[in-house]
CSV table of C-alpha atoms in Angstrom, one decimal:
chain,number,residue,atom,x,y,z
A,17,UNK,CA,-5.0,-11.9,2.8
A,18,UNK,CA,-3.2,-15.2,0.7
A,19,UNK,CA,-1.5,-17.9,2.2
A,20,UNK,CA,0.8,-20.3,1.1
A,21,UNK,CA,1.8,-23.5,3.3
A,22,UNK,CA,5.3,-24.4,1.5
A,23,UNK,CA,5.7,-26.8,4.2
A,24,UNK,CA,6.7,-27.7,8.3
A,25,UNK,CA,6.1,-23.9,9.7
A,26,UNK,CA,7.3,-22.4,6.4
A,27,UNK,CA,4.6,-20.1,5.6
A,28,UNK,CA,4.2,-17.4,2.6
A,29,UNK,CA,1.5,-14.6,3.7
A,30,UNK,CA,0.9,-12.0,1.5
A,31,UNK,CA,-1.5,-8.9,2.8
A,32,UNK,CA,-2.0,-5.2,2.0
A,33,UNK,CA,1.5,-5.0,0.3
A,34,UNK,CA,4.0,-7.0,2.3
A,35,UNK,CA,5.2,-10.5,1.8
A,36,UNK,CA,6.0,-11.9,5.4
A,37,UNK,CA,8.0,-15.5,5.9
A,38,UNK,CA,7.4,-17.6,8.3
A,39,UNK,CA,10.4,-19.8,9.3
A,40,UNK,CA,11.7,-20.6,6.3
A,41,UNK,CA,13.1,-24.2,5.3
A,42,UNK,CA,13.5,-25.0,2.0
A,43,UNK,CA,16.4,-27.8,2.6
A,44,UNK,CA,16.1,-31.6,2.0
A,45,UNK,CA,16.5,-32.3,6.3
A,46,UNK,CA,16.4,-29.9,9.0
A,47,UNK,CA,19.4,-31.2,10.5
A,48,UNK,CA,23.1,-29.6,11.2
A,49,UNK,CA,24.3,-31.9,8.2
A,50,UNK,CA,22.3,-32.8,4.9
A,51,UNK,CA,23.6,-36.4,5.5
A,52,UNK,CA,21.8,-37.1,8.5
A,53,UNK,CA,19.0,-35.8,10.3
A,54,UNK,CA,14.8,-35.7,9.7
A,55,UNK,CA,14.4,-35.6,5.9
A,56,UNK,CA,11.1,-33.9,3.7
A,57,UNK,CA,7.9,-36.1,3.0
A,58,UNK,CA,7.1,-34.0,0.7
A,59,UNK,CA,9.6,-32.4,-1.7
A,60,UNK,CA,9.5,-28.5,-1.2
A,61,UNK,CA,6.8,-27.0,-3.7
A,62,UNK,CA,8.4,-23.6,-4.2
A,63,UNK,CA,11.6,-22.6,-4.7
A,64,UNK,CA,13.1,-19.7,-2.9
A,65,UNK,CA,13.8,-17.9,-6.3
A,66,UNK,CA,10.6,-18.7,-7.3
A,67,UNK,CA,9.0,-16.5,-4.1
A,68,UNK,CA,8.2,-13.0,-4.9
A,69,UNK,CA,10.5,-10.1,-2.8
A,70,UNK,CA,10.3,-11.0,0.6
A,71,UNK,CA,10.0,-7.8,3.2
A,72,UNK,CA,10.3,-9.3,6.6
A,73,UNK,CA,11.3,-13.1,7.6
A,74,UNK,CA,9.4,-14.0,11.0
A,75,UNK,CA,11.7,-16.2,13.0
A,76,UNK,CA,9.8,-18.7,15.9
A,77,UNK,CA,13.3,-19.8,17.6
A,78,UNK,CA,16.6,-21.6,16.6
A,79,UNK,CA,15.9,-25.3,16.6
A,80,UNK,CA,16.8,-26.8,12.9
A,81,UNK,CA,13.5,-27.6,11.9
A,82,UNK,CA,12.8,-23.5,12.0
A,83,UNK,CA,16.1,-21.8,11.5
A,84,UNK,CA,18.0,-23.4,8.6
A,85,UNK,CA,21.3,-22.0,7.7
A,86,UNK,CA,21.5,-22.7,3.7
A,87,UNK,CA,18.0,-21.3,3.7
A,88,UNK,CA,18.8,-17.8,5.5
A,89,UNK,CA,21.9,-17.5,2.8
A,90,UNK,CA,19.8,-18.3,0.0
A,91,UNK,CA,16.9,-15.9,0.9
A,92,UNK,CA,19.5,-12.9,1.7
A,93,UNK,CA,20.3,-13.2,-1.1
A,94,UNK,CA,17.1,-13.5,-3.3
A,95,UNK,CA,15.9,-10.7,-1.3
A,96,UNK,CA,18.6,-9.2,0.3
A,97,UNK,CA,16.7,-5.5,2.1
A,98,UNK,CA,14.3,-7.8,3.8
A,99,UNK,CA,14.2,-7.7,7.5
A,100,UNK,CA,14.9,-10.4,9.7
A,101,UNK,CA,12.7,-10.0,13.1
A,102,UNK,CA,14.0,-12.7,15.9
A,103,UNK,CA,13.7,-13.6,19.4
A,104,UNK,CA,16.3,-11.9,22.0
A,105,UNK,CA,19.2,-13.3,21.6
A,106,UNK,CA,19.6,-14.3,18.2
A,107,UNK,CA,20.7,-11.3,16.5
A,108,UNK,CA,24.3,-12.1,16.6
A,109,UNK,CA,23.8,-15.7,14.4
A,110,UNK,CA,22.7,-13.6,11.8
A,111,UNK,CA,25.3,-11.2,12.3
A,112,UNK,CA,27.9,-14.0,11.8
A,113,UNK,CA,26.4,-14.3,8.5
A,114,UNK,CA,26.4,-10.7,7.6
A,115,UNK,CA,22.8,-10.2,7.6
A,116,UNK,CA,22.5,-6.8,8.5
A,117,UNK,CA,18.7,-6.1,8.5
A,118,UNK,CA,18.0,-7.9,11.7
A,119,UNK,CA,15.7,-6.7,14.5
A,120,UNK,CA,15.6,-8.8,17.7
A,121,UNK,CA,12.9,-8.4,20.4
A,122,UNK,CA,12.4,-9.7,23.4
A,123,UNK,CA,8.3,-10.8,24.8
A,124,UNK,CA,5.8,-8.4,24.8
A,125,UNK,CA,8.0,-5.8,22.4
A,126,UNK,CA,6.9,-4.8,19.0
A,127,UNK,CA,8.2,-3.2,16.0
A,128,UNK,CA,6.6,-1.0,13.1
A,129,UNK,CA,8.1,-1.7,9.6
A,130,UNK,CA,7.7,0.4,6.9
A,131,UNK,CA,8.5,0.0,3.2
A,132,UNK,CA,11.4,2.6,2.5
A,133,UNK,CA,10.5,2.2,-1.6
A,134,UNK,CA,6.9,2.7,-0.9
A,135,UNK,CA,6.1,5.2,2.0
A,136,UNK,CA,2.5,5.4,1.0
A,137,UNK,CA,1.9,1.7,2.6
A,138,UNK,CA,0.9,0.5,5.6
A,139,UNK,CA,3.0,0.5,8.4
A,140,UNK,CA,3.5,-3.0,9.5
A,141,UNK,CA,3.4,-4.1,13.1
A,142,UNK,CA,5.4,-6.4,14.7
A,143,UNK,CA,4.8,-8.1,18.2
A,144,UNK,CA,6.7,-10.8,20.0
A,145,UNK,CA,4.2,-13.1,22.1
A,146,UNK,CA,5.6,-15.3,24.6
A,147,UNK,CA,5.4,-19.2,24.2
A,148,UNK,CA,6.1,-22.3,25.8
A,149,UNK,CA,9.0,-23.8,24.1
A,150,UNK,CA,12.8,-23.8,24.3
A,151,UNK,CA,15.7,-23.7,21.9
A,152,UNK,CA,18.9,-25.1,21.4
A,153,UNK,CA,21.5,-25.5,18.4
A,154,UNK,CA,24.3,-27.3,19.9
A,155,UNK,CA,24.5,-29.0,23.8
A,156,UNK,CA,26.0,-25.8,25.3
A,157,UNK,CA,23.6,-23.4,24.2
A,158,UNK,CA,20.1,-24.6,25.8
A,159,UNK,CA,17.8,-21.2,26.2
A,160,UNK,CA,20.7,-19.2,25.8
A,161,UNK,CA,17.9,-16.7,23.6
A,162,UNK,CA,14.5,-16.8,23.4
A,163,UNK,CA,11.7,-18.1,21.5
A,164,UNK,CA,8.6,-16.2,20.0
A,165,UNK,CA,5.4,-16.6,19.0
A,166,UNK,CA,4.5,-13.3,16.3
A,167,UNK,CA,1.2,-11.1,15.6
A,168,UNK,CA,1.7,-9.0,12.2
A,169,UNK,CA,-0.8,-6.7,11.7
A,170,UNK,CA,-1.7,-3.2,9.4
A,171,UNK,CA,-5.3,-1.3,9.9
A,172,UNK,CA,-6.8,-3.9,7.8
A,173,UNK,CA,-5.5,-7.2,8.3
A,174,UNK,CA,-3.9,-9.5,11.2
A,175,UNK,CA,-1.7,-12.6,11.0
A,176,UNK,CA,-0.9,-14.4,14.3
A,177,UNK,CA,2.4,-17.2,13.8
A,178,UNK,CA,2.4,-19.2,17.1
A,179,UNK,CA,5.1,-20.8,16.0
A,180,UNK,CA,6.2,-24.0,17.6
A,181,UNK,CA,4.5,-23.7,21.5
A,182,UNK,CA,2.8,-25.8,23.6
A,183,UNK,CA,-1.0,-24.8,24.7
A,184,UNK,CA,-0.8,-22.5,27.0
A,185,UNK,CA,-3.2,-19.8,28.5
A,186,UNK,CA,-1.5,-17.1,26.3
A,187,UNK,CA,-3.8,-17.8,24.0
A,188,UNK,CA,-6.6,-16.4,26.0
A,189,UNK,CA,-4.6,-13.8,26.6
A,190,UNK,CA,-3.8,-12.9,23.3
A,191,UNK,CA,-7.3,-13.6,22.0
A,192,UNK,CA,-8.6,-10.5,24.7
A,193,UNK,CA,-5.5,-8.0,23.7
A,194,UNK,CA,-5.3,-8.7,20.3
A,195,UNK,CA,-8.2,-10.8,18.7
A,196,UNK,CA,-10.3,-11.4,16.5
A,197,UNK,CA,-7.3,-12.4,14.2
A,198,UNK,CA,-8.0,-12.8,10.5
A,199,UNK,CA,-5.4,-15.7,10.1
A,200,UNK,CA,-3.7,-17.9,13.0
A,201,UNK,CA,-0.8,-20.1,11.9
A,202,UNK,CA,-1.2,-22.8,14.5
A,203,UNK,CA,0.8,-26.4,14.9
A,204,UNK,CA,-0.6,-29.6,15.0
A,205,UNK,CA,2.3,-31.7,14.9
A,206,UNK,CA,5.5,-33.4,16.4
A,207,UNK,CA,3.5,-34.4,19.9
A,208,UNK,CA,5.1,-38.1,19.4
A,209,UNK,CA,3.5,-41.1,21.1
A,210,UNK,CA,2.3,-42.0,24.6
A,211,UNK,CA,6.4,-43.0,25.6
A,212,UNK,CA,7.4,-39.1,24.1
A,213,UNK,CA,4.6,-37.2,25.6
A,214,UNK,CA,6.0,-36.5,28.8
A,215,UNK,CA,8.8,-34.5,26.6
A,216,UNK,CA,6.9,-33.3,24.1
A,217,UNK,CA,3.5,-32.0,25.0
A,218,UNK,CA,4.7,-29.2,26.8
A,219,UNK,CA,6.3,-27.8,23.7
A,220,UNK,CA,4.1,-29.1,21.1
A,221,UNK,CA,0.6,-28.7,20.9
A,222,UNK,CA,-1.6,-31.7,20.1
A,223,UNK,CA,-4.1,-31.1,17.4
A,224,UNK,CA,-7.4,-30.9,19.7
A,225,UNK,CA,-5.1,-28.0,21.7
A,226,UNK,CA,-4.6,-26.4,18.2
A,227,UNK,CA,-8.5,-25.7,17.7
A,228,UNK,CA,-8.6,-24.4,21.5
A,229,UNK,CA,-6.4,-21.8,20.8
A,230,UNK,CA,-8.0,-21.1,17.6
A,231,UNK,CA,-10.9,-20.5,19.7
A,232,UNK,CA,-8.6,-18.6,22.4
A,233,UNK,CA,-7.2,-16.4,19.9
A,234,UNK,CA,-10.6,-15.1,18.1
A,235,UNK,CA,-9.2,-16.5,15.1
A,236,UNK,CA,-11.3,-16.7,11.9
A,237,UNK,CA,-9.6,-18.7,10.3
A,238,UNK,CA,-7.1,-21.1,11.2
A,239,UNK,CA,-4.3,-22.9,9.3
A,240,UNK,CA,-2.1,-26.0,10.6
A,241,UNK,CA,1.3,-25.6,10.8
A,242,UNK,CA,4.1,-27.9,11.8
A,243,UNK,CA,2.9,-31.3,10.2
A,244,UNK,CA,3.3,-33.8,7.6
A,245,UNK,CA,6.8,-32.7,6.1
A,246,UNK,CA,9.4,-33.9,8.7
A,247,UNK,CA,9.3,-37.4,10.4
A,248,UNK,CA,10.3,-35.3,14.2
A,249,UNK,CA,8.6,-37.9,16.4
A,250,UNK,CA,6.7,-41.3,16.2
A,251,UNK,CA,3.2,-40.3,15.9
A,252,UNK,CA,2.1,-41.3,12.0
A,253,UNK,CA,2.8,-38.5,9.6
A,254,UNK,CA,-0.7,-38.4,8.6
A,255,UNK,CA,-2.5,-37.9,12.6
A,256,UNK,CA,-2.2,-34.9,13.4
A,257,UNK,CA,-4.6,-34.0,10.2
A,258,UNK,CA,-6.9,-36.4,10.7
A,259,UNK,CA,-7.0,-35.6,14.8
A,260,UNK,CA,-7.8,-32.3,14.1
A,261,UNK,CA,-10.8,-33.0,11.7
A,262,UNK,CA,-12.3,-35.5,14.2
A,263,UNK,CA,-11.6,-32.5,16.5
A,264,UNK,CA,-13.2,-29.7,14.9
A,265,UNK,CA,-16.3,-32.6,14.0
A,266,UNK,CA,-16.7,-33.2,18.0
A,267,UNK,CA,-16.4,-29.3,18.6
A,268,UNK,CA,-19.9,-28.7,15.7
A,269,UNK,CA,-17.2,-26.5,13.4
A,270,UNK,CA,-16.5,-25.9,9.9
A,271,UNK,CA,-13.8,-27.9,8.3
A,272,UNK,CA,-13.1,-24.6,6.5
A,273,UNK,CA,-12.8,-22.8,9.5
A,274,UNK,CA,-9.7,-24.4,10.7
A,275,UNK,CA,-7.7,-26.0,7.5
A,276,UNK,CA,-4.8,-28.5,6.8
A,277,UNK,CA,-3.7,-27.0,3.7
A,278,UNK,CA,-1.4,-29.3,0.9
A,279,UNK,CA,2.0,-28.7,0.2
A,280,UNK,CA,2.1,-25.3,-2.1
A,281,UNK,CA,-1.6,-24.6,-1.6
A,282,UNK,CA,-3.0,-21.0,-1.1
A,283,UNK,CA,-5.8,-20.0,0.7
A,284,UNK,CA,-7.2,-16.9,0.5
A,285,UNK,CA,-9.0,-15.6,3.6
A,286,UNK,CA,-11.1,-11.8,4.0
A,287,UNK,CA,-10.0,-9.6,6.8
A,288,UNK,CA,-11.4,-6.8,8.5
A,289,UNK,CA,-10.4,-3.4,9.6
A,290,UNK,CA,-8.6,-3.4,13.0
């Protein structure tokens, strides 16, 4: 399996065939308006017609950061059969867009994919996990769909997206239905300071929580998500990496077992037969 952290939860993983997009945000801010709103760090490394064919786009939820408008147009059209596989409730977004591959499931419902130009790959399987989060676009449509964590897996490898959660025990959960997983995509970021926390740390996980649920999950290898590209809350952009090394240093583990990838960098990691 190959992984590329473009940036924020904007993940390209590439395994047995399929491309898969995680979240994708390629814009300047992750904001309703490119005037205002949380700007990059870090300028985007790839382009989104510099990405091979993407086959499915993983979406977490519908906060800005995550689902970005001029991003879904420019990736239906750079890759326009690839499916879209949301939360309940967001189909009809997409629709409004005419994005007609779009799958929506709700918690605990899963999906196989297959390649209609190549029926001799692996199926791909697609399974919403719940999360503790929330979502909202506007002020009059708090929770009005749901929110996902994802596992992606064929007979030989398995991705796990937690998108953006707090910790939670479906971790342990997961870990015991599902695990080991070859790759867990797993945030680190956005917890704010001691005056946010109260808000925050239910939906965000701090980076210590992150190499728990690596644990939880099984996961062999771990790679931090949702860090060090947007300024979302006051915590220093640079803490949450250096949190979770001090972390994983306290806990006796590898530094290459759980990684903070830089912007554009690929990892490779080996998988096993599930």
């Amino acid at each position: 399996m190959q992984v590329t952290w473009i940036g924020h939860s904007t993940v390209l993983a590439q395994y047995d065939g399929w491309n898969v997009l995680t979240d994708p945000i390629f814009s300047e801010r992750c904001s309703p308006s490119q005037w205002v709103g949380p700007r990059r760090y870090r300028r985007v490394p790839i382009q989104i017609q510099q990405l091979p064919p993407i086959h499915v786009v993983l979406i977490s939820h519908n906060h800005y950061d995550h689902l970005d408008l001029q991003s879904v147009k420019e990736l239906s059209q750079h890759s326009p059969s690839c499916l879209w596989v949301v939360p309940l409730g967001m189909k009809p977004w997409f629709d409004d867009l005419r994005v007609s591959r779009v799958v929506e499931l709700d918690w605990s419902e899963e999906v196989f994919v297959r390649d209609r130009l190549d029926p001799g790959k692996q199926a791909l399987r697609l399974v919403s996990i719940p999360c503790q989060h929330w979502c909202a676009r506007g002020i009059f449509d708090r929770n009005k769909c749901l929110w996902s964590s994802w596992y992606s897996t064929t007979n030989r490898s398995s991705l796990f997206f937690a998108g953006d959660t707090g910790f939670s025990p479906i971790f342990t959960r997961a870990g015991k239905l599902l695990g080991p997983v070859d790759v867990a995509l797993l945030p680190i970021g956005a917890y704010g300071g001691e005056d946010e926390s109260w808000f925050h740390r239910p939906n965000h996980m701090e980076p210590e929580e992150a190499v728990q649920a690596h644990d939880d999950l099984l996961s062999r290898l771990s790679v931090a998500i949702h860090w060090g590209t947007f300024q979302l809350t006051s915590e220093p952009v640079m803490q949450p990496k250096e949190r979770l090394m001090a972390a994983l240093r306290r806990r006796d583990k590898r530094q290459d077992e759980f990684v903070c990838l830089e912007h554009g960098q690929t990892i490779r990691a080996s998988t096993s037969s599930k």
